[in-house]
């Protein structure tokens, strides 16, 4: 399809824009900085003016003592003493600290092994996860039948058979899924700087989250004990409500400014989380796009991750702030809808609310989907958020027919593999710690708690690496779609994978409508070096010979 002049002002210079990146959406970047500053200032104010007797006044015995409301001069702090034989958190932490530290370090090694396995053995890992999802319910069903639960066992076996049928019908898409994950792992291997970046991004998020959470907690300590409004009578030094049910005599009432501040802090926290997520998607997409479009062997291909980070924190920061604000609003609407659904269920009239919730969830998922690809396009072209969203939507509409199986299988395979590896790691830690602590009074319970904590720790790490691979798949697909629009093949092995997905090139009909056809097969062996690429500035030929690139292991 011929491009109209001026239709792709930024992407037309070889897709990835290296230099011509004016600042966009600066207002939204300034708005985020202002909101963050106000939240920090409010948190510092709450810290200075907090009620320093909060720990004393929030005790159970103080709240249940009628003499505490109104407060007298004989308040005392009731410390709950641990009884012999009870599970002790302090004792557990002293014993498990080394185990947790070692598990944290080894969880990162487990994540690197996770990437290595999917790079070289993506087909094997995909088949293992599929087989486990069939065998697990079948084994559970057989066990249930043996235990006498025939009905539940039969249902589980039928679910296993249904899953086997679905996976057999989608076996071609499963094979493509394995190849896509191999491409993503190879792209990550070619850009190792992304691993360091995503770890630093995680620490940056923690450096923002922890103070905001601490400020919210400190804000809550600004208040005092007041008589419980539900208290109706006093019987045997016990406060009761109108129905005679024991209630606390006192409740903690925060100062008037605390409620609005905690709402602001929650919004700021959500916005910050999504902003870090957007910066991560942007940086990964920008780095992968440079790897995808740059001819091999060029020195300008080095430093791609830092270049994308500078773009994200510089010219595109306002656009990323706007995109993360959109995701924040969507999440707040999701939470409000979920609260309304729960309230309707309690009142016995949840049908209409459930239908509305399903409908709105489709809308929210579509917004999330388009925001993600708008961010990917921003990373490639440097466009403003709304412009990138419009052009990304047009690009996907022209080059993407709905392939639910292919786009559902990669996250399903990665998430399942992450859960299985994390579960195996947790069981291993439980077994080792139980063998070490079994002679102590609470050895089994402490080993179980340690195993659960290590499972969660490993799951967080593996889920993080899984999300990186999925971001790379999205970025590679966007680069592939840009190739289709210009009837070019930049990385032939990527086209060989995606050509088996139900994707076509939009062909403009005489009446102005679009139809889908198979992409033309341009001559392989050449890749365009855009004028904005540093290689062009270095005097290299704009048309560089590119042999078949076999860097991606599939």
PDB file of N, CA, C and O in Angstrom, residues 105-138:
ATOM      1  N   UNK A 105      19.385 -14.253  46.595  1.00  0.00           N
ATOM      2  CA  UNK A 105      20.479 -14.242  45.616  1.00  0.00           C
ATOM      3  C   UNK A 105      20.288 -15.361  44.591  1.00  0.00           C
ATOM      4  O   UNK A 105      20.424 -15.151  43.377  1.00  0.00           O
ATOM      5  N   UNK A 106      19.944 -16.546  45.084  1.00  0.00           N
ATOM      6  CA  UNK A 106      19.775 -17.675  44.174  1.00  0.00           C
ATOM      7  C   UNK A 106      18.535 -17.518  43.303  1.00  0.00           C
ATOM      8  O   UNK A 106      18.458 -18.105  42.222  1.00  0.00           O
ATOM      9  N   UNK A 107      17.546 -16.737  43.754  1.00  0.00           N
ATOM     10  CA  UNK A 107      16.372 -16.487  42.917  1.00  0.00           C
ATOM     11  C   UNK A 107      16.756 -15.712  41.665  1.00  0.00           C
ATOM     12  O   UNK A 107      16.209 -15.948  40.580  1.00  0.00           O
ATOM     13  N   UNK A 108      17.704 -14.783  41.793  1.00  0.00           N
ATOM     14  CA  UNK A 108      18.194 -14.076  40.604  1.00  0.00           C
ATOM     15  C   UNK A 108      18.903 -15.043  39.662  1.00  0.00           C
ATOM     16  O   UNK A 108      18.736 -14.957  38.434  1.00  0.00           O
ATOM     17  N   UNK A 109      19.698 -15.953  40.220  1.00  0.00           N
ATOM     18  CA  UNK A 109      20.341 -16.966  39.383  1.00  0.00           C
ATOM     19  C   UNK A 109      19.300 -17.846  38.713  1.00  0.00           C
ATOM     20  O   UNK A 109      19.450 -18.248  37.548  1.00  0.00           O
ATOM     21  N   UNK A 110      18.220 -18.145  39.446  1.00  0.00           N
ATOM     22  CA  UNK A 110      17.136 -18.934  38.860  1.00  0.00           C
ATOM     23  C   UNK A 110      16.489 -18.181  37.699  1.00  0.00           C
ATOM     24  O   UNK A 110      16.109 -18.783  36.685  1.00  0.00           O
ATOM     25  N   UNK A 111      16.364 -16.857  37.830  1.00  0.00           N
ATOM     26  CA  UNK A 111      15.812 -16.061  36.743  1.00  0.00           C
ATOM     27  C   UNK A 111      16.690 -16.088  35.503  1.00  0.00           C
ATOM     28  O   UNK A 111      16.198 -16.193  34.373  1.00  0.00           O
ATOM     29  N   UNK A 112      18.015 -15.991  35.691  1.00  0.00           N
ATOM     30  CA  UNK A 112      18.930 -16.069  34.551  1.00  0.00           C
ATOM     31  C   UNK A 112      18.858 -17.444  33.891  1.00  0.00           C
ATOM     32  O   UNK A 112      18.911 -17.556  32.657  1.00  0.00           O
ATOM     33  N   UNK A 113      18.744 -18.489  34.693  1.00  0.00           N
ATOM     34  CA  UNK A 113      18.592 -19.829  34.133  1.00  0.00           C
ATOM     35  C   UNK A 113      17.287 -19.942  33.358  1.00  0.00           C
ATOM     36  O   UNK A 113      17.213 -20.597  32.310  1.00  0.00           O
ATOM     37  N   UNK A 114      16.252 -19.275  33.858  1.00  0.00           N
ATOM     38  CA  UNK A 114      14.957 -19.239  33.187  1.00  0.00           C
ATOM     39  C   UNK A 114      15.095 -18.676  31.770  1.00  0.00           C
ATOM     40  O   UNK A 114      14.564 -19.233  30.797  1.00  0.00           O
ATOM     41  N   UNK A 115      15.827 -17.568  31.638  1.00  0.00           N
ATOM     42  CA  UNK A 115      16.041 -16.964  30.322  1.00  0.00           C
ATOM     43  C   UNK A 115      16.875 -17.881  29.430  1.00  0.00           C
ATOM     44  O   UNK A 115      16.596 -18.028  28.230  1.00  0.00           O
ATOM     45  N   UNK A 116      17.905 -18.486  29.997  1.00  0.00           N
ATOM     46  CA  UNK A 116      18.773 -19.369  29.216  1.00  0.00           C
ATOM     47  C   UNK A 116      17.982 -20.553  28.666  1.00  0.00           C
ATOM     48  O   UNK A 116      18.138 -20.914  27.490  1.00  0.00           O
ATOM     49  N   UNK A 117      17.138 -21.139  29.498  1.00  0.00           N
ATOM     50  CA  UNK A 117      16.361 -22.307  29.064  1.00  0.00           C
ATOM     51  C   UNK A 117      15.429 -21.928  27.927  1.00  0.00           C
ATOM     52  O   UNK A 117      15.297 -22.666  26.934  1.00  0.00           O
ATOM     53  N   UNK A 118      14.781 -20.777  28.032  1.00  0.00           N
ATOM     54  CA  UNK A 118      13.851 -20.388  26.973  1.00  0.00           C
ATOM     55  C   UNK A 118      14.574 -19.953  25.700  1.00  0.00           C
ATOM     56  O   UNK A 118      13.995 -20.006  24.618  1.00  0.00           O
ATOM     57  N   UNK A 119      15.828 -19.537  25.819  1.00  0.00           N
ATOM     58  CA  UNK A 119      16.574 -19.182  24.610  1.00  0.00           C
ATOM     59  C   UNK A 119      16.933 -20.431  23.819  1.00  0.00           C
ATOM     60  O   UNK A 119      16.755 -20.481  22.597  1.00  0.00           O
ATOM     61  N   UNK A 120      17.435 -21.464  24.504  1.00  0.00           N
ATOM     62  CA  UNK A 120      17.959 -22.632  23.805  1.00  0.00           C
ATOM     63  C   UNK A 120      16.984 -23.797  23.757  1.00  0.00           C
ATOM     64  O   UNK A 120      17.138 -24.680  22.920  1.00  0.00           O
ATOM     65  N   UNK A 121      16.013 -23.828  24.648  1.00  0.00           N
ATOM     66  CA  UNK A 121      15.096 -24.973  24.724  1.00  0.00           C
ATOM     67  C   UNK A 121      13.648 -24.507  24.863  1.00  0.00           C
ATOM     68  O   UNK A 121      12.900 -25.009  25.692  1.00  0.00           O
ATOM     69  N   UNK A 122      13.279 -23.513  24.070  1.00  0.00           N
ATOM     70  CA  UNK A 122      11.928 -22.955  24.188  1.00  0.00           C
ATOM     71  C   UNK A 122      10.862 -23.990  23.828  1.00  0.00           C
ATOM     72  O   UNK A 122       9.787 -24.023  24.439  1.00  0.00           O
ATOM     73  N   UNK A 123      11.148 -24.852  22.840  1.00  0.00           N
ATOM     74  CA  UNK A 123      10.166 -25.878  22.466  1.00  0.00           C
ATOM     75  C   UNK A 123       9.945 -26.861  23.618  1.00  0.00           C
ATOM     76  O   UNK A 123       8.797 -27.223  23.922  1.00  0.00           O
ATOM     77  N   UNK A 124      11.034 -27.292  24.254  1.00  0.00           N
ATOM     78  CA  UNK A 124      10.908 -28.252  25.351  1.00  0.00           C
ATOM     79  C   UNK A 124      10.131 -27.643  26.510  1.00  0.00           C
ATOM     80  O   UNK A 124       9.222 -28.279  27.068  1.00  0.00           O
ATOM     81  N   UNK A 125      10.452 -26.397  26.880  1.00  0.00           N
ATOM     82  CA  UNK A 125       9.748 -25.751  27.987  1.00  0.00           C
ATOM     83  C   UNK A 125       8.279 -25.548  27.667  1.00  0.00           C
ATOM     84  O   UNK A 125       7.402 -25.726  28.529  1.00  0.00           O
ATOM     85  N   UNK A 126       7.983 -25.197  26.425  1.00  0.00           N
ATOM     86  CA  UNK A 126       6.585 -25.003  26.043  1.00  0.00           C
ATOM     87  C   UNK A 126       5.816 -26.309  26.147  1.00  0.00           C
ATOM     88  O   UNK A 126       4.692 -26.350  26.687  1.00  0.00           O
ATOM     89  N   UNK A 127       6.411 -27.388  25.649  1.00  0.00           N
ATOM     90  CA  UNK A 127       5.721 -28.679  25.712  1.00  0.00           C
ATOM     91  C   UNK A 127       5.550 -29.162  27.146  1.00  0.00           C
ATOM     92  O   UNK A 127       4.518 -29.738  27.502  1.00  0.00           O
ATOM     93  N   UNK A 128       6.553 -28.924  27.986  1.00  0.00           N
ATOM     94  CA  UNK A 128       6.444 -29.348  29.386  1.00  0.00           C
ATOM     95  C   UNK A 128       5.300 -28.628  30.082  1.00  0.00           C
ATOM     96  O   UNK A 128       4.487 -29.244  30.790  1.00  0.00           O
ATOM     97  N   UNK A 129       5.193 -27.316  29.891  1.00  0.00           N
ATOM     98  CA  UNK A 129       4.122 -26.567  30.551  1.00  0.00           C
ATOM     99  C   UNK A 129       2.751 -26.998  30.043  1.00  0.00           C
ATOM    100  O   UNK A 129       1.790 -27.084  30.818  1.00  0.00           O
ATOM    101  N   UNK A 130       2.646 -27.296  28.744  1.00  0.00           N
ATOM    102  CA  UNK A 130       1.366 -27.756  28.194  1.00  0.00           C
ATOM    103  C   UNK A 130       1.008 -29.116  28.778  1.00  0.00           C
ATOM    104  O   UNK A 130      -0.137 -29.356  29.198  1.00  0.00           O
ATOM    105  N   UNK A 131       1.968 -30.019  28.818  1.00  0.00           N
ATOM    106  CA  UNK A 131       1.697 -31.360  29.337  1.00  0.00           C
ATOM    107  C   UNK A 131       1.317 -31.330  30.808  1.00  0.00           C
ATOM    108  O   UNK A 131       0.419 -32.066  31.241  1.00  0.00           O
ATOM    109  N   UNK A 132       1.966 -30.476  31.585  1.00  0.00           N
ATOM    110  CA  UNK A 132       1.642 -30.400  33.006  1.00  0.00           C
ATOM    111  C   UNK A 132       0.223 -29.892  33.214  1.00  0.00           C
ATOM    112  O   UNK A 132      -0.507 -30.368  34.102  1.00  0.00           O
ATOM    113  N   UNK A 133      -0.206 -28.950  32.382  1.00  0.00           N
ATOM    114  CA  UNK A 133      -1.565 -28.419  32.518  1.00  0.00           C
ATOM    115  C   UNK A 133      -2.618 -29.456  32.142  1.00  0.00           C
ATOM    116  O   UNK A 133      -3.788 -29.293  32.483  1.00  0.00           O
ATOM    117  N   UNK A 134      -2.215 -30.481  31.435  1.00  0.00           N
ATOM    118  CA  UNK A 134      -3.142 -31.588  31.150  1.00  0.00           C
ATOM    119  C   UNK A 134      -3.039 -32.661  32.228  1.00  0.00           C
ATOM    120  O   UNK A 134      -4.049 -33.178  32.712  1.00  0.00           O
ATOM    121  N   UNK A 135      -1.807 -32.997  32.628  1.00  0.00           N
ATOM    122  CA  UNK A 135      -1.610 -34.089  33.579  1.00  0.00           C
ATOM    123  C   UNK A 135      -2.043 -33.720  34.994  1.00  0.00           C
ATOM    124  O   UNK A 135      -2.561 -34.576  35.724  1.00  0.00           O
ATOM    125  N   UNK A 136      -1.837 -32.467  35.400  1.00  0.00           N
ATOM    126  CA  UNK A 136      -2.134 -32.100  36.776  1.00  0.00           C
ATOM    127  C   UNK A 136      -3.606 -32.306  37.136  1.00  0.00           C
ATOM    128  O   UNK A 136      -3.908 -32.971  38.140  1.00  0.00           O
ATOM    129  N   UNK A 137      -4.567 -31.753  36.349  1.00  0.00           N
ATOM    130  CA  UNK A 137      -5.968 -32.028  36.708  1.00  0.00           C
ATOM    131  C   UNK A 137      -6.338 -33.498  36.575  1.00  0.00           C
ATOM    132  O   UNK A 137      -7.188 -33.986  37.323  1.00  0.00           O
ATOM    133  N   UNK A 138      -5.697 -34.228  35.629  1.00  0.00           N
ATOM    134  CA  UNK A 138      -5.991 -35.656  35.502  1.00  0.00           C
ATOM    135  C   UNK A 138      -5.544 -36.413  36.750  1.00  0.00           C
ATOM    136  O   UNK A 138      -6.276 -37.261  37.279  1.00  0.00           O
TER     137      UNK A 138
END
